[in-house]
XYZ file of C-alpha atoms in Angstrom:
423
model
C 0.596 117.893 -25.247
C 1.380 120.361 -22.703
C -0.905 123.860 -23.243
C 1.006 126.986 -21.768
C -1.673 126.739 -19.005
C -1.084 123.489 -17.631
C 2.654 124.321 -17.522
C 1.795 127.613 -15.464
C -0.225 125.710 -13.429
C 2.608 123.204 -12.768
C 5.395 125.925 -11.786
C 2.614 127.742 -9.599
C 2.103 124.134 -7.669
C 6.167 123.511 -7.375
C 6.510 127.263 -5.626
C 3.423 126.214 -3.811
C 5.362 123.066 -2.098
C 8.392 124.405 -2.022
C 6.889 127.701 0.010
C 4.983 125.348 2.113
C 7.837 123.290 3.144
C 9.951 126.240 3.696
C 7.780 127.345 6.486
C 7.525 123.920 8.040
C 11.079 123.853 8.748
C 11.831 128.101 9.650
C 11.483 128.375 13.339
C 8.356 130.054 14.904
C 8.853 134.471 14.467
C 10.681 135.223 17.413
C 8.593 138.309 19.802
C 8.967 141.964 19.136
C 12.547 142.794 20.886
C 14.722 140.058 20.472
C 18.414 140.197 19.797
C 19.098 138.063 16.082
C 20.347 134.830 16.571
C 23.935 134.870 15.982
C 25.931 132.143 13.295
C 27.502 129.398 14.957
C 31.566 128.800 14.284
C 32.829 126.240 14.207
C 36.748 125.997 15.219
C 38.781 123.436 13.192
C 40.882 121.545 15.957
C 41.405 117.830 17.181
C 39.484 118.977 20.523
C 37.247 121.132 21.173
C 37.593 123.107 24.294
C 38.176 126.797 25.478
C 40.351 129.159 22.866
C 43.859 128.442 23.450
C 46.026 130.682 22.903
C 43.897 133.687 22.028
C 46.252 136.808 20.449
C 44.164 140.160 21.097
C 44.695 142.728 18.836
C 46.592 144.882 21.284
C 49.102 142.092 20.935
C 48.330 140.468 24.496
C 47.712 137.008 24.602
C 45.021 134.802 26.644
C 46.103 131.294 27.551
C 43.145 128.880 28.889
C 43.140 125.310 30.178
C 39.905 123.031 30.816
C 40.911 121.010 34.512
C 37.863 121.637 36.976
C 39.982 119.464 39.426
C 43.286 120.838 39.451
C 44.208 122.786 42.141
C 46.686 124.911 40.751
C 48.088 126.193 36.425
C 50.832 127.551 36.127
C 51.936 129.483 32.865
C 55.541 129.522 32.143
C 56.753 131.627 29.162
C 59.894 132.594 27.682
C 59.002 136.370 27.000
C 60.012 138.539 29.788
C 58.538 138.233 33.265
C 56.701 135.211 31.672
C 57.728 132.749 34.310
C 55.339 131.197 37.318
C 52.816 133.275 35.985
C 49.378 131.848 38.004
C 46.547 131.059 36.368
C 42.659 131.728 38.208
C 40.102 128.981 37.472
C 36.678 130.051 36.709
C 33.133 128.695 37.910
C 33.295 125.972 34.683
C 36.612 124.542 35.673
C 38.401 127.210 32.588
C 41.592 128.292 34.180
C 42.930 131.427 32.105
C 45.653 134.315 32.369
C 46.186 136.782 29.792
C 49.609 137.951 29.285
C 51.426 141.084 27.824
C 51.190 142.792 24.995
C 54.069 140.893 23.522
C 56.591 141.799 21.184
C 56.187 140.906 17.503
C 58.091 137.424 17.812
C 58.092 133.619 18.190
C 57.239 132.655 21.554
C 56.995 129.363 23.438
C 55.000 128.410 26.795
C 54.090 125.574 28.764
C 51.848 124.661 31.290
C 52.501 123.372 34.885
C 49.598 121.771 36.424
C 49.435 120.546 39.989
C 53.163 120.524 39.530
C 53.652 118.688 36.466
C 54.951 120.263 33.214
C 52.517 120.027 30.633
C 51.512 121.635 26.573
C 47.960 123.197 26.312
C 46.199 121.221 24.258
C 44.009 123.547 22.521
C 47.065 124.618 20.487
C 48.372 122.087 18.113
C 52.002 124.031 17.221
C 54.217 122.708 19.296
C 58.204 122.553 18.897
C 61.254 120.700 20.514
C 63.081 122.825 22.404
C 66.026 120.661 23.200
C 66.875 117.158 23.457
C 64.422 116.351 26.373
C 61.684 119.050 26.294
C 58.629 120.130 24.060
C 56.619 123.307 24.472
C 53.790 125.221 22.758
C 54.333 127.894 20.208
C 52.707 131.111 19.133
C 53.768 133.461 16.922
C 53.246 137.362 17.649
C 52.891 139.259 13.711
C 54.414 142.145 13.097
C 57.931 143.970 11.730
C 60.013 141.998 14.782
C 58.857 138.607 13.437
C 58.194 139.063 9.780
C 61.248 137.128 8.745
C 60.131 134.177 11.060
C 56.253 133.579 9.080
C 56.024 131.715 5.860
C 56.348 134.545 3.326
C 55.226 134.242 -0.618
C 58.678 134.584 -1.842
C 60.548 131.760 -2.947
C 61.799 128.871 -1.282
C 65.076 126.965 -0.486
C 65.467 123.191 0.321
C 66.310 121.432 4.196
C 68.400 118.339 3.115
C 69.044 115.444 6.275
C 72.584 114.816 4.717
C 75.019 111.852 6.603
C 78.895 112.458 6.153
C 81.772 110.155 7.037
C 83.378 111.371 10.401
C 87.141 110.101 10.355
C 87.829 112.715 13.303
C 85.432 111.722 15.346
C 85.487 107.673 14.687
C 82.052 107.213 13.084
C 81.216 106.434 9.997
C 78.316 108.261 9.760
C 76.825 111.540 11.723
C 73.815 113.903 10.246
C 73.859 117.389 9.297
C 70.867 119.715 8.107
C 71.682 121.689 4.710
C 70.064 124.553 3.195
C 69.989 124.800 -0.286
C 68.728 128.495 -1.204
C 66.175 128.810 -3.685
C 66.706 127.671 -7.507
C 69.828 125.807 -6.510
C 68.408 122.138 -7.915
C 67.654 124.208 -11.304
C 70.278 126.050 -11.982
C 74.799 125.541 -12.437
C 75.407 128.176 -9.906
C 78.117 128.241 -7.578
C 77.324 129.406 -3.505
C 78.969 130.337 -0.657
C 78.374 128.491 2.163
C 77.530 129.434 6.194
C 78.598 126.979 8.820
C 76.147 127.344 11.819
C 76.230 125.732 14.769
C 74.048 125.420 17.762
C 74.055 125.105 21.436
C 73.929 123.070 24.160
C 70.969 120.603 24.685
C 70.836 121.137 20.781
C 70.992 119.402 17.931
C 71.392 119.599 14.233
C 67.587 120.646 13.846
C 68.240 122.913 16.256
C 68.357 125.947 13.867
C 65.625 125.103 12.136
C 62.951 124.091 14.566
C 63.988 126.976 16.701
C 65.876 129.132 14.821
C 63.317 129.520 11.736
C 66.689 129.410 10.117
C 65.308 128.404 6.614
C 62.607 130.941 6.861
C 64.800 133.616 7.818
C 66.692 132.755 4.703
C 64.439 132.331 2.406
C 62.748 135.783 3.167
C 65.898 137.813 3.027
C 67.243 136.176 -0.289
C 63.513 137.014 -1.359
C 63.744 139.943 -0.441
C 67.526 140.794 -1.804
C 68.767 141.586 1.507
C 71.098 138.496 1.104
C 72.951 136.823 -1.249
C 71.721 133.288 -2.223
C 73.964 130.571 -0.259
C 74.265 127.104 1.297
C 73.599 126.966 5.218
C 74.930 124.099 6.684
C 73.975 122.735 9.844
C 75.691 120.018 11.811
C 75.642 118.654 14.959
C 77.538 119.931 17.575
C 77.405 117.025 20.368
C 80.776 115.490 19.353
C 80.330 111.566 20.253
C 76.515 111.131 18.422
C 75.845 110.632 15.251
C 72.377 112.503 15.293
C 70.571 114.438 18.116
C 66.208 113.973 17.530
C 63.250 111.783 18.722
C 63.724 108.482 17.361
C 66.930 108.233 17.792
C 69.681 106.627 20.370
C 71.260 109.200 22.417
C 74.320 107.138 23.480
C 77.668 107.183 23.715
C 79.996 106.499 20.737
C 82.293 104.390 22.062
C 85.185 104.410 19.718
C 85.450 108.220 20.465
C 86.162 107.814 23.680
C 84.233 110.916 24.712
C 81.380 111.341 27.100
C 78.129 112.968 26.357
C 77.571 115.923 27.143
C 74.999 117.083 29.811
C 71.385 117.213 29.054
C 70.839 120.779 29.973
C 68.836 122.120 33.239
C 65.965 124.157 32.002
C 67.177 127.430 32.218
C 70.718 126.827 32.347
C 73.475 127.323 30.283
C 75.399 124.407 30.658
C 78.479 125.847 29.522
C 82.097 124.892 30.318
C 83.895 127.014 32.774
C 87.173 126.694 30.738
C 88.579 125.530 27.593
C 88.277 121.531 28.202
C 90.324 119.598 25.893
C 87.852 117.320 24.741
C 85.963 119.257 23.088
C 88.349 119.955 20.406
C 87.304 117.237 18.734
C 84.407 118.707 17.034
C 85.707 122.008 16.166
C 88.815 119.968 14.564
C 86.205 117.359 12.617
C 84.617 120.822 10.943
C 87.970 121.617 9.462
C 88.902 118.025 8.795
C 85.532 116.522 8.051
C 82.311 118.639 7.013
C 84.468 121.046 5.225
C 85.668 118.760 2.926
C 82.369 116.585 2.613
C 80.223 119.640 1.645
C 82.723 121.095 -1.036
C 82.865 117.721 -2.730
C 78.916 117.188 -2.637
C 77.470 120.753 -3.040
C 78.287 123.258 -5.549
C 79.573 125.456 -3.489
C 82.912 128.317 -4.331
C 86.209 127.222 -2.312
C 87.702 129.423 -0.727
C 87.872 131.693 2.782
C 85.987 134.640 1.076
C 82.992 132.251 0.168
C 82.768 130.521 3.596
C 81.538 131.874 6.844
C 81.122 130.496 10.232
C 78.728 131.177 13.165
C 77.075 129.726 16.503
C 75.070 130.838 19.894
C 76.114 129.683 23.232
C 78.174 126.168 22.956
C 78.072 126.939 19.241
C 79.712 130.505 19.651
C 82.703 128.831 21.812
C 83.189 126.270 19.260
C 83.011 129.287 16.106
C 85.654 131.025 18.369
C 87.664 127.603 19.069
C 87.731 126.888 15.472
C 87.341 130.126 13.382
C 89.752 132.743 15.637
C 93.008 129.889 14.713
C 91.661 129.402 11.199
C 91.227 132.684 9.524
C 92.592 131.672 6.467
C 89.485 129.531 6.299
C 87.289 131.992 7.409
C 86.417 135.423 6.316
C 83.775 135.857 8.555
C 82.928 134.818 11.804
C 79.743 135.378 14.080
C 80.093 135.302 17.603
C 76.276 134.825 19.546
C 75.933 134.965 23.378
C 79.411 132.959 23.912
C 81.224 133.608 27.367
C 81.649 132.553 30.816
C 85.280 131.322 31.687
C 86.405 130.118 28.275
C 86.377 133.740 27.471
C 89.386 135.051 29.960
C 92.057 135.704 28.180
C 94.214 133.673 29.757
C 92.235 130.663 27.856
C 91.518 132.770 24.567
C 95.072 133.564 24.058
C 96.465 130.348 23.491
C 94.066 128.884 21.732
C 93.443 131.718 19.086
C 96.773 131.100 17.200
C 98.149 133.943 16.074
C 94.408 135.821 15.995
C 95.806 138.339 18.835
C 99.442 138.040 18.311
C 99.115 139.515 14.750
C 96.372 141.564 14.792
C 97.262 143.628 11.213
C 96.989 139.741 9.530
C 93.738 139.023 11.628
C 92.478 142.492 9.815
C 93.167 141.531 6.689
C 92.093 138.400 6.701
C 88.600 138.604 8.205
C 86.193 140.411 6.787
C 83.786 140.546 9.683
C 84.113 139.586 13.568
C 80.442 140.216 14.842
C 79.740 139.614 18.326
C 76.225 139.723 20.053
C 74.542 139.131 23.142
C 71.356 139.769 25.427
C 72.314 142.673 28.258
C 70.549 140.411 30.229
C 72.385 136.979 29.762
C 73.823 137.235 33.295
C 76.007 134.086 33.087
C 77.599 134.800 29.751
C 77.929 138.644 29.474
C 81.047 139.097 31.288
C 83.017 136.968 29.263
C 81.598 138.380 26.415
C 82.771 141.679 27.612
C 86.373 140.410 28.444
C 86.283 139.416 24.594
C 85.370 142.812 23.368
C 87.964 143.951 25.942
C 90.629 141.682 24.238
C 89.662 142.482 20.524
C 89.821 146.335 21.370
C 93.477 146.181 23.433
C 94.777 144.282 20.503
C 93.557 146.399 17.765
C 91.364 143.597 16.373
C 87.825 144.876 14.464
C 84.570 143.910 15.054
C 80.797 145.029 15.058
C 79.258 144.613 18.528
C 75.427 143.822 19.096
C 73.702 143.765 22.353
C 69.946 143.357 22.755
C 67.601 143.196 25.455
C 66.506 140.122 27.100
C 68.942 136.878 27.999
C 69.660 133.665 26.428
C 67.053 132.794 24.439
C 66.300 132.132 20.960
C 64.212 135.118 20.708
C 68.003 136.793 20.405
C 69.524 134.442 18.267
C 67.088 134.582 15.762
C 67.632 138.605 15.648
C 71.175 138.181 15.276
C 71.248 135.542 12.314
C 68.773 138.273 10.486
C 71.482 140.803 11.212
C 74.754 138.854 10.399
C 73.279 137.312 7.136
C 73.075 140.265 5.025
C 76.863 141.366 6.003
C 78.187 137.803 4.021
C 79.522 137.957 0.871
C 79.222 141.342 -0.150
């Protein structure tokens, strides 16, 4: 048997060893004087390398890039004055710039290196920009971008839908749809927004970019806006579906050409109104229209459907929603111009929009219009619209913003037009 001694002789011996080994393996006591050794952290990423990009709390930003041989980095950004910004290298080959403060926002960057356009690799968001271009991603926090994070409120659905195109001679083309939060639950009836995007977009567009769903889902969560469907097709009116993957060709039963892949930086936007592209705008009324209201639970009707779109996607919303307001009780308008604006082209295309402005009034429930002061190419013929709308007595709510054409705008303006539906 075991006496009480023998067993406080065997816990003395255990503390004994287990003291003894601890000082085996502690490091020697360091001289009077010296600074504590600090922890070491260890960053979670596929490579590890300088910080990349590093947000200060002042909201600036530091970029860095590892290339002891290059020559010259390049930052490009699509903030303001973020463009050709040089980088400096230091004596460990870490080239670095630090940029801002920023606004509270989504931002995007690249890198050009010796001349060729490259991501930084320390950062692992990255995000199609358009159909032939990728760039890094960083996201600024405060007020401006709140509706852009991933918020704890609830959360709607992104569907990849295919519809049957008669209009457009394909049998089957891809749209994104937003089902708002509770909708695979419940017997409700929506409303339903038509967005559209711009050129070098896609149907993703608005989601990769625009932070559409996210936007959405925070202000229904919120109560800012009432619960709806978002629908989201593509715009490019002779392919089927616009994302990596996936042919980029030519339909050729429609007879149309593709459009342009767009110059970074560029607009790419038709002078004047070009007859081919009426196609699309006609397939919304003829074709997506029709397939949504017979797939979604959605309320018929112009009072329970709206329809928006930047750039491209703002000419087609005017090409299709000023001749249709019986469809339409609310149209959106973002950073559309340039010569398909004068009103010698808006005129006769608008139907009776201009020509009866009491019905267009009584019909449409909202005309908002928005664009960047600084969207040099576009802001006149936004301007000559306004100009138009105001001669003829038509109503509208005007926005203009700072900055250009960028998505940094659009994003603003979908938070803005979204709570004015359906009320």
């Amino acid at each position: 048997m075991n006496s009480p001694r023998n067993i406080l002789f065997g816990v003395a011996a255990v503390v004994l060893l287990i003291s003894f080994i601890a000082s085996a393996q502690a490091p020697p006591p360091a001289p009077p004087g010296t600074p504590a050794a600090q922890p070491v952290v260890v960053r979670m990423q596929l490579n590890l390398g300088p910080v990349s990009p590093e947000i200060l709390t002042d909201h600036r930003v530091t970029i860095r890039l590892s290339a002891p041989k290059a020559t010259e980095v390049i930052l490009n950004g699509d903030w303001e004055n973020g463009r050709n910004v040089a980088m400096t290298k230091d004596s460990e080959g870490i080239w670095s710039v630090t940029v801002g403060p920023l606004a509270p926002e989504m931002w995007t960057y690249t890198l050009s290196v010796d001349g060729v356009r490259t991501l930084d690799p320390q950062n692992l968001n990255t995000i199609r920009v358009d159909r032939g271009r990728y760039s890094n991603v960083l996201m600024i926090p405060g007020p401006g971008s709140a509706l852009y994070q991933l918020n704890n409120v609830p959360h709607g659905t992104i569907s990849m839908v295919w519809y049957p195109s008669p209009s457009l001679k394909m049998e089957a083309r891809r749209l994104y749809v937003y089902t708002p939060p509770g909708y695979e639950t419940s017997n409700e009836k929506y409303p339903v927004l038509y967005l559209l995007h711009g050129s070098g977009g896609g149907e993703d567009s608005w989601t990769r970019m625009g932070r559409a769903e996210m936007i959405m889902d925070s202000l229904i969560g919120q109560g800012k806006a009432r619960p709806m469907l978002v629908v989201m097709p593509n715009g490019n009116r002779n392919q089927a579906v616009v994302a990596p993957g996936y042919t980029l060709g030519d339909n050729p039963a429609s007879g149309l050409p593709s459009p342009p892949i767009p110059t970074p930086g560029a607009t790419n936007a038709p002078p004047r109104w070009d007859p081919r592209l009426d196609a699309f705008p006609d397939s919304i009324i003829k074709d997506i229209i029709p397939f949504v209201e017979r797939t979604y639970r959605v309320i018929p009707g112009k009072d329970n459907r709206a329809l928006a779109g930047l750039s491209m996607g703002g000419m087609q919303a005017v090409r299709v929603g000023f001749p249709n307001t019986d469809k339409f009780a609310y149209l959106g308008i973002f950073s559309a111009g340039g010569g398909s604006m004068a009103r010698e082209q808006l005129v006769p295309q608008s139907g009776t929009f201009f020509e009866k402005p009491e019905l267009t009034n009584k019909q449409l429930k909202l005309l908002y219009i928005a664009i960047g002061a600084a969207d040099t190419r576009l802001y006149a013929g936004t301007q000559s619209l306004l100009a138009l709308c105001k001669e003829r007595g038509i109503k509208y709510e005007y926005r203009e913003s700072s900055g250009g054409h960028t998505w940094a705008n659009w994003r603003i303006y979908l938070s803005e037009f979204v709570p004015k539906l359906f009320r």
